Amino acid sequence: GDCADMDISSLIDEGYLTDDDEDTVKNFMFVALKNMWRAEMIEMPKSCSSDASSECTIKCKKEHEQFLKEWESQLVDVMGFSIDDWSNATLYELADDVLCDHAFWPGDHLEAASPVEASFWPIHPTLDRLLQYKMMVDDFAEDTWDIDRMAESKKKVYCEYSTTSDCEGHHSYDLTFSDVITRSDDGSYTMDYVSNMELRTALSPSTYAVSYIYNDFEWEHCNDLDLAVTFPSVL
């Protein structure tokens, strides 16, 4: 179910789309996918086994009166196509070619579409675990967070859009987006919003104050793949 499997040659042959349009469809399918799902015009499989086939596909609600309207919106508003001369049959044909009854994995970690890609889910705990591991075996040379604005260079910014925003959420003093569980000075655990620096301090092995611990800091799958990496023991 990746882009290479997408075949819209029939619509290209019929003159509705060009080769460049095919690239556009492939690039923007991740947007169309999430928008169609939000509009409740498609259903994603609840789970898939490794040998799943027809049951592990996207189901389109083509019988719904809003289906074509939502699909047209993706083609016009998202992909920028002009479809004034397209019949309903042509719209359905493209939907069948790229969406309906297809096993589709965008593979894009972008915006709100990220969770549709399975590899999104282990990223945050993996990085958290790697961060804790690094702080135990080879800690950072310094932990300065705030940039000296008097000596600030273009290479040191809080976020990508620093020239047009205040980078809210990226400073050490900004509060976390959601509440987290941390240990208070009296040993009790509370759920509350904390600053980015407070959370970082809570994750540090020397001042550990979050409500979970990792069983180990081993990545055996790296050895199984014969990768040339080693992980020194934390003991």
PDB file of N, CA, C and O in Angstrom, residues 84-128:
ATOM      1  N   ASP A  84     -14.194  20.570 -13.434  1.00  0.00           N
ATOM      2  CA  ASP A  84     -15.501  21.010 -13.932  1.00  0.00           C
ATOM      3  C   ASP A  84     -16.082  20.044 -14.964  1.00  0.00           C
ATOM      4  O   ASP A  84     -17.303  19.897 -15.077  1.00  0.00           O
ATOM      5  N   ASP A  85     -15.202  19.405 -15.757  1.00  0.00           N
ATOM      6  CA  ASP A  85     -15.691  18.512 -16.811  1.00  0.00           C
ATOM      7  C   ASP A  85     -15.691  17.048 -16.386  1.00  0.00           C
ATOM      8  O   ASP A  85     -15.851  16.160 -17.212  1.00  0.00           O
ATOM      9  N   TRP A  86     -15.488  16.807 -15.077  1.00  0.00           N
ATOM     10  CA  TRP A  86     -15.498  15.431 -14.585  1.00  0.00           C
ATOM     11  C   TRP A  86     -16.921  14.994 -14.264  1.00  0.00           C
ATOM     12  O   TRP A  86     -17.676  15.734 -13.643  1.00  0.00           O
ATOM     13  N   SER A  87     -17.247  13.792 -14.672  1.00  0.00           N
ATOM     14  CA  SER A  87     -18.544  13.219 -14.302  1.00  0.00           C
ATOM     15  C   SER A  87     -18.425  12.548 -12.945  1.00  0.00           C
ATOM     16  O   SER A  87     -17.315  12.341 -12.427  1.00  0.00           O
ATOM     17  N   ASN A  88     -19.567  12.211 -12.356  1.00  0.00           N
ATOM     18  CA  ASN A  88     -19.540  11.484 -11.088  1.00  0.00           C
ATOM     19  C   ASN A  88     -18.814  10.157 -11.241  1.00  0.00           C
ATOM     20  O   ASN A  88     -18.099   9.712 -10.335  1.00  0.00           O
ATOM     21  N   ALA A  89     -18.984   9.532 -12.401  1.00  0.00           N
ATOM     22  CA  ALA A  89     -18.323   8.248 -12.642  1.00  0.00           C
ATOM     23  C   ALA A  89     -16.804   8.401 -12.608  1.00  0.00           C
ATOM     24  O   ALA A  89     -16.084   7.527 -12.088  1.00  0.00           O
ATOM     25  N   THR A  90     -16.289   9.514 -13.131  1.00  0.00           N
ATOM     26  CA  THR A  90     -14.845   9.764 -13.118  1.00  0.00           C
ATOM     27  C   THR A  90     -14.357   9.993 -11.693  1.00  0.00           C
ATOM     28  O   THR A  90     -13.285   9.512 -11.299  1.00  0.00           O
ATOM     29  N   LEU A  91     -15.127  10.728 -10.908  1.00  0.00           N
ATOM     30  CA  LEU A  91     -14.761  10.957  -9.508  1.00  0.00           C
ATOM     31  C   LEU A  91     -14.703   9.646  -8.736  1.00  0.00           C
ATOM     32  O   LEU A  91     -13.776   9.404  -7.956  1.00  0.00           O
ATOM     33  N   TYR A  92     -15.693   8.789  -8.957  1.00  0.00           N
ATOM     34  CA  TYR A  92     -15.705   7.482  -8.302  1.00  0.00           C
ATOM     35  C   TYR A  92     -14.527   6.628  -8.780  1.00  0.00           C
ATOM     36  O   TYR A  92     -13.934   5.873  -7.997  1.00  0.00           O
ATOM     37  N   GLU A  93     -14.185   6.741 -10.061  1.00  0.00           N
ATOM     38  CA  GLU A  93     -13.083   5.943 -10.607  1.00  0.00           C
ATOM     39  C   GLU A  93     -11.775   6.282  -9.921  1.00  0.00           C
ATOM     40  O   GLU A  93     -10.995   5.394  -9.555  1.00  0.00           O
ATOM     41  N   LEU A  94     -11.518   7.594  -9.729  1.00  0.00           N
ATOM     42  CA  LEU A  94     -10.287   7.991  -9.048  1.00  0.00           C
ATOM     43  C   LEU A  94     -10.301   7.537  -7.593  1.00  0.00           C
ATOM     44  O   LEU A  94      -9.278   7.074  -7.070  1.00  0.00           O
ATOM     45  N   ALA A  95     -11.449   7.660  -6.936  1.00  0.00           N
ATOM     46  CA  ALA A  95     -11.552   7.197  -5.544  1.00  0.00           C
ATOM     47  C   ALA A  95     -11.255   5.707  -5.456  1.00  0.00           C
ATOM     48  O   ALA A  95     -10.564   5.247  -4.538  1.00  0.00           O
ATOM     49  N   ASP A  96     -11.760   4.940  -6.419  1.00  0.00           N
ATOM     50  CA  ASP A  96     -11.507   3.498  -6.426  1.00  0.00           C
ATOM     51  C   ASP A  96     -10.034   3.189  -6.715  1.00  0.00           C
ATOM     52  O   ASP A  96      -9.486   2.203  -6.216  1.00  0.00           O
ATOM     53  N   ASP A  97      -9.409   4.048  -7.532  1.00  0.00           N
ATOM     54  CA  ASP A  97      -8.010   3.805  -7.900  1.00  0.00           C
ATOM     55  C   ASP A  97      -7.046   4.073  -6.755  1.00  0.00           C
ATOM     56  O   ASP A  97      -6.004   3.411  -6.659  1.00  0.00           O
ATOM     57  N   VAL A  98      -7.344   5.042  -5.903  1.00  0.00           N
ATOM     58  CA  VAL A  98      -6.345   5.475  -4.912  1.00  0.00           C
ATOM     59  C   VAL A  98      -6.788   5.337  -3.465  1.00  0.00           C
ATOM     60  O   VAL A  98      -5.964   5.492  -2.552  1.00  0.00           O
ATOM     61  N   LEU A  99      -8.067   5.060  -3.223  1.00  0.00           N
ATOM     62  CA  LEU A  99      -8.567   5.128  -1.848  1.00  0.00           C
ATOM     63  C   LEU A  99      -9.382   3.908  -1.442  1.00  0.00           C
ATOM     64  O   LEU A  99      -8.995   3.176  -0.531  1.00  0.00           O
ATOM     65  N   CYS A 100     -10.490   3.701  -2.082  1.00  0.00           N
ATOM     66  CA  CYS A 100     -11.452   2.691  -1.648  1.00  0.00           C
ATOM     67  C   CYS A 100     -10.913   1.272  -1.827  1.00  0.00           C
ATOM     68  O   CYS A 100     -10.389   0.921  -2.889  1.00  0.00           O
ATOM     69  N   ASP A 101     -11.050   0.480  -0.753  1.00  0.00           N
ATOM     70  CA  ASP A 101     -10.627  -0.928  -0.747  1.00  0.00           C
ATOM     71  C   ASP A 101      -9.133  -1.098  -0.999  1.00  0.00           C
ATOM     72  O   ASP A 101      -8.693  -2.105  -1.546  1.00  0.00           O
ATOM     73  N   HIS A 102      -8.358  -0.105  -0.603  1.00  0.00           N
ATOM     74  CA  HIS A 102      -6.903  -0.193  -0.714  1.00  0.00           C
ATOM     75  C   HIS A 102      -6.287  -0.245   0.678  1.00  0.00           C
ATOM     76  O   HIS A 102      -6.792   0.360   1.623  1.00  0.00           O
ATOM     77  N   ALA A 103      -5.208  -0.978   0.790  1.00  0.00           N
ATOM     78  CA  ALA A 103      -4.398  -0.952   2.007  1.00  0.00           C
ATOM     79  C   ALA A 103      -3.398   0.172   1.825  1.00  0.00           C
ATOM     80  O   ALA A 103      -2.480   0.067   1.010  1.00  0.00           O
ATOM     81  N   PHE A 104      -3.588   1.256   2.549  1.00  0.00           N
ATOM     82  CA  PHE A 104      -2.834   2.482   2.289  1.00  0.00           C
ATOM     83  C   PHE A 104      -2.101   2.941   3.529  1.00  0.00           C
ATOM     84  O   PHE A 104      -2.711   3.132   4.574  1.00  0.00           O
ATOM     85  N   TRP A 105      -0.789   3.120   3.418  1.00  0.00           N
ATOM     86  CA  TRP A 105       0.010   3.636   4.520  1.00  0.00           C
ATOM     87  C   TRP A 105       0.799   4.836   4.019  1.00  0.00           C
ATOM     88  O   TRP A 105       1.754   4.677   3.253  1.00  0.00           O
ATOM     89  N   PRO A 106       0.415   6.039   4.385  1.00  0.00           N
ATOM     90  CA  PRO A 106       1.090   7.221   3.859  1.00  0.00           C
ATOM     91  C   PRO A 106       2.573   7.287   4.190  1.00  0.00           C
ATOM     92  O   PRO A 106       3.386   7.682   3.374  1.00  0.00           O
ATOM     93  N   GLY A 107       2.928   6.942   5.433  1.00  0.00           N
ATOM     94  CA  GLY A 107       4.329   7.034   5.807  1.00  0.00           C
ATOM     95  C   GLY A 107       4.804   8.446   6.073  1.00  0.00           C
ATOM     96  O   GLY A 107       6.000   8.707   6.102  1.00  0.00           O
ATOM     97  N   ASP A 108       3.874   9.370   6.249  1.00  0.00           N
ATOM     98  CA  ASP A 108       4.236  10.759   6.496  1.00  0.00           C
ATOM     99  C   ASP A 108       3.992  11.123   7.953  1.00  0.00           C
ATOM    100  O   ASP A 108       2.885  10.956   8.443  1.00  0.00           O
ATOM    101  N   HIS A 109       5.017  11.634   8.630  1.00  0.00           N
ATOM    102  CA  HIS A 109       4.850  12.144   9.984  1.00  0.00           C
ATOM    103  C   HIS A 109       4.680  13.650   9.865  1.00  0.00           C
ATOM    104  O   HIS A 109       5.617  14.413  10.056  1.00  0.00           O
ATOM    105  N   LEU A 110       3.488  14.055   9.523  1.00  0.00           N
ATOM    106  CA  LEU A 110       3.259  15.465   9.250  1.00  0.00           C
ATOM    107  C   LEU A 110       1.892  15.875   9.767  1.00  0.00           C
ATOM    108  O   LEU A 110       0.878  15.240   9.451  1.00  0.00           O
ATOM    109  N   GLU A 111       1.860  16.918  10.579  1.00  0.00           N
ATOM    110  CA  GLU A 111       0.614  17.476  11.092  1.00  0.00           C
ATOM    111  C   GLU A 111      -0.217  16.386  11.787  1.00  0.00           C
ATOM    112  O   GLU A 111       0.308  15.447  12.354  1.00  0.00           O
ATOM    113  N   ALA A 112      -1.531  16.533  11.727  1.00  0.00           N
ATOM    114  CA  ALA A 112      -2.409  15.599  12.420  1.00  0.00           C
ATOM    115  C   ALA A 112      -2.523  14.261  11.712  1.00  0.00           C
ATOM    116  O   ALA A 112      -3.191  13.349  12.201  1.00  0.00           O
ATOM    117  N   ALA A 113      -1.879  14.119  10.542  1.00  0.00           N
ATOM    118  CA  ALA A 113      -1.924  12.848   9.823  1.00  0.00           C
ATOM    119  C   ALA A 113      -0.919  11.840  10.386  1.00  0.00           C
ATOM    120  O   ALA A 113      -0.970  10.666  10.034  1.00  0.00           O
ATOM    121  N   SER A 114      -0.021  12.280  11.247  1.00  0.00           N
ATOM    122  CA  SER A 114       1.044  11.401  11.724  1.00  0.00           C
ATOM    123  C   SER A 114       0.553  10.080  12.309  1.00  0.00           C
ATOM    124  O   SER A 114       1.121   9.032  12.015  1.00  0.00           O
ATOM    125  N   PRO A 115      -0.480  10.068  13.160  1.00  0.00           N
ATOM    126  CA  PRO A 115      -0.866   8.812  13.804  1.00  0.00           C
ATOM    127  C   PRO A 115      -1.344   7.723  12.851  1.00  0.00           C
ATOM    128  O   PRO A 115      -1.443   6.564  13.248  1.00  0.00           O
ATOM    129  N   VAL A 116      -1.653   8.058  11.590  1.00  0.00           N
ATOM    130  CA  VAL A 116      -2.098   7.025  10.658  1.00  0.00           C
ATOM    131  C   VAL A 116      -0.940   6.109  10.274  1.00  0.00           C
ATOM    132  O   VAL A 116      -1.145   4.990   9.823  1.00  0.00           O
ATOM    133  N   GLU A 117       0.287   6.580  10.461  1.00  0.00           N
ATOM    134  CA  GLU A 117       1.470   5.767  10.176  1.00  0.00           C
ATOM    135  C   GLU A 117       1.885   5.051  11.461  1.00  0.00           C
ATOM    136  O   GLU A 117       2.146   5.671  12.486  1.00  0.00           O
ATOM    137  N   ALA A 118       1.936   3.719  11.403  1.00  0.00           N
ATOM    138  CA  ALA A 118       2.169   2.919  12.612  1.00  0.00           C
ATOM    139  C   ALA A 118       3.472   3.272  13.323  1.00  0.00           C
ATOM    140  O   ALA A 118       3.544   3.227  14.555  1.00  0.00           O
ATOM    141  N   SER A 119       4.493   3.637  12.568  1.00  0.00           N
ATOM    142  CA  SER A 119       5.787   3.932  13.198  1.00  0.00           C
ATOM    143  C   SER A 119       5.756   5.201  14.036  1.00  0.00           C
ATOM    144  O   SER A 119       6.706   5.490  14.769  1.00  0.00           O
ATOM    145  N   PHE A 120       4.663   5.975  13.949  1.00  0.00           N
ATOM    146  CA  PHE A 120       4.539   7.183  14.772  1.00  0.00           C
ATOM    147  C   PHE A 120       4.487   6.833  16.257  1.00  0.00           C
ATOM    148  O   PHE A 120       5.083   7.524  17.093  1.00  0.00           O
ATOM    149  N   TRP A 121       3.770   5.759  16.584  1.00  0.00           N
ATOM    150  CA  TRP A 121       3.445   5.496  17.987  1.00  0.00           C
ATOM    151  C   TRP A 121       4.635   5.163  18.872  1.00  0.00           C
ATOM    152  O   TRP A 121       4.685   5.582  20.026  1.00  0.00           O
ATOM    153  N   PRO A 122       5.632   4.408  18.425  1.00  0.00           N
ATOM    154  CA  PRO A 122       6.763   4.136  19.330  1.00  0.00           C
ATOM    155  C   PRO A 122       7.819   5.223  19.377  1.00  0.00           C
ATOM    156  O   PRO A 122       8.774   5.112  20.142  1.00  0.00           O
ATOM    157  N   ILE A 123       7.671   6.283  18.575  1.00  0.00           N
ATOM    158  CA  ILE A 123       8.730   7.290  18.496  1.00  0.00           C
ATOM    159  C   ILE A 123       8.941   8.002  19.830  1.00  0.00           C
ATOM    160  O   ILE A 123      10.068   8.112  20.326  1.00  0.00           O
ATOM    161  N   HIS A 124       7.871   8.511  20.453  1.00  0.00           N
ATOM    162  CA  HIS A 124       8.030   9.306  21.674  1.00  0.00           C
ATOM    163  C   HIS A 124       8.605   8.492  22.832  1.00  0.00           C
ATOM    164  O   HIS A 124       9.572   8.942  23.473  1.00  0.00           O
ATOM    165  N   PRO A 125       8.080   7.311  23.134  1.00  0.00           N
ATOM    166  CA  PRO A 125       8.703   6.545  24.227  1.00  0.00           C
ATOM    167  C   PRO A 125      10.116   6.098  23.892  1.00  0.00           C
ATOM    168  O   PRO A 125      10.957   5.993  24.784  1.00  0.00           O
ATOM    169  N   THR A 126      10.402   5.835  22.624  1.00  0.00           N
ATOM    170  CA  THR A 126      11.760   5.435  22.244  1.00  0.00           C
ATOM    171  C   THR A 126      12.744   6.568  22.486  1.00  0.00           C
ATOM    172  O   THR A 126      13.835   6.369  23.036  1.00  0.00           O
ATOM    173  N   LEU A 127      12.368   7.784  22.097  1.00  0.00           N
ATOM    174  CA  LEU A 127      13.250   8.929  22.320  1.00  0.00           C
ATOM    175  C   LEU A 127      13.392   9.247  23.803  1.00  0.00           C
ATOM    176  O   LEU A 127      14.467   9.636  24.271  1.00  0.00           O
ATOM    177  N   ASP A 128      12.311   9.069  24.550  1.00  0.00           N
ATOM    178  CA  ASP A 128      12.377   9.284  25.998  1.00  0.00           C
ATOM    179  C   ASP A 128      13.353   8.292  26.620  1.00  0.00           C
ATOM    180  O   ASP A 128      14.198   8.657  27.454  1.00  0.00           O
TER     181      ASP A 128
END
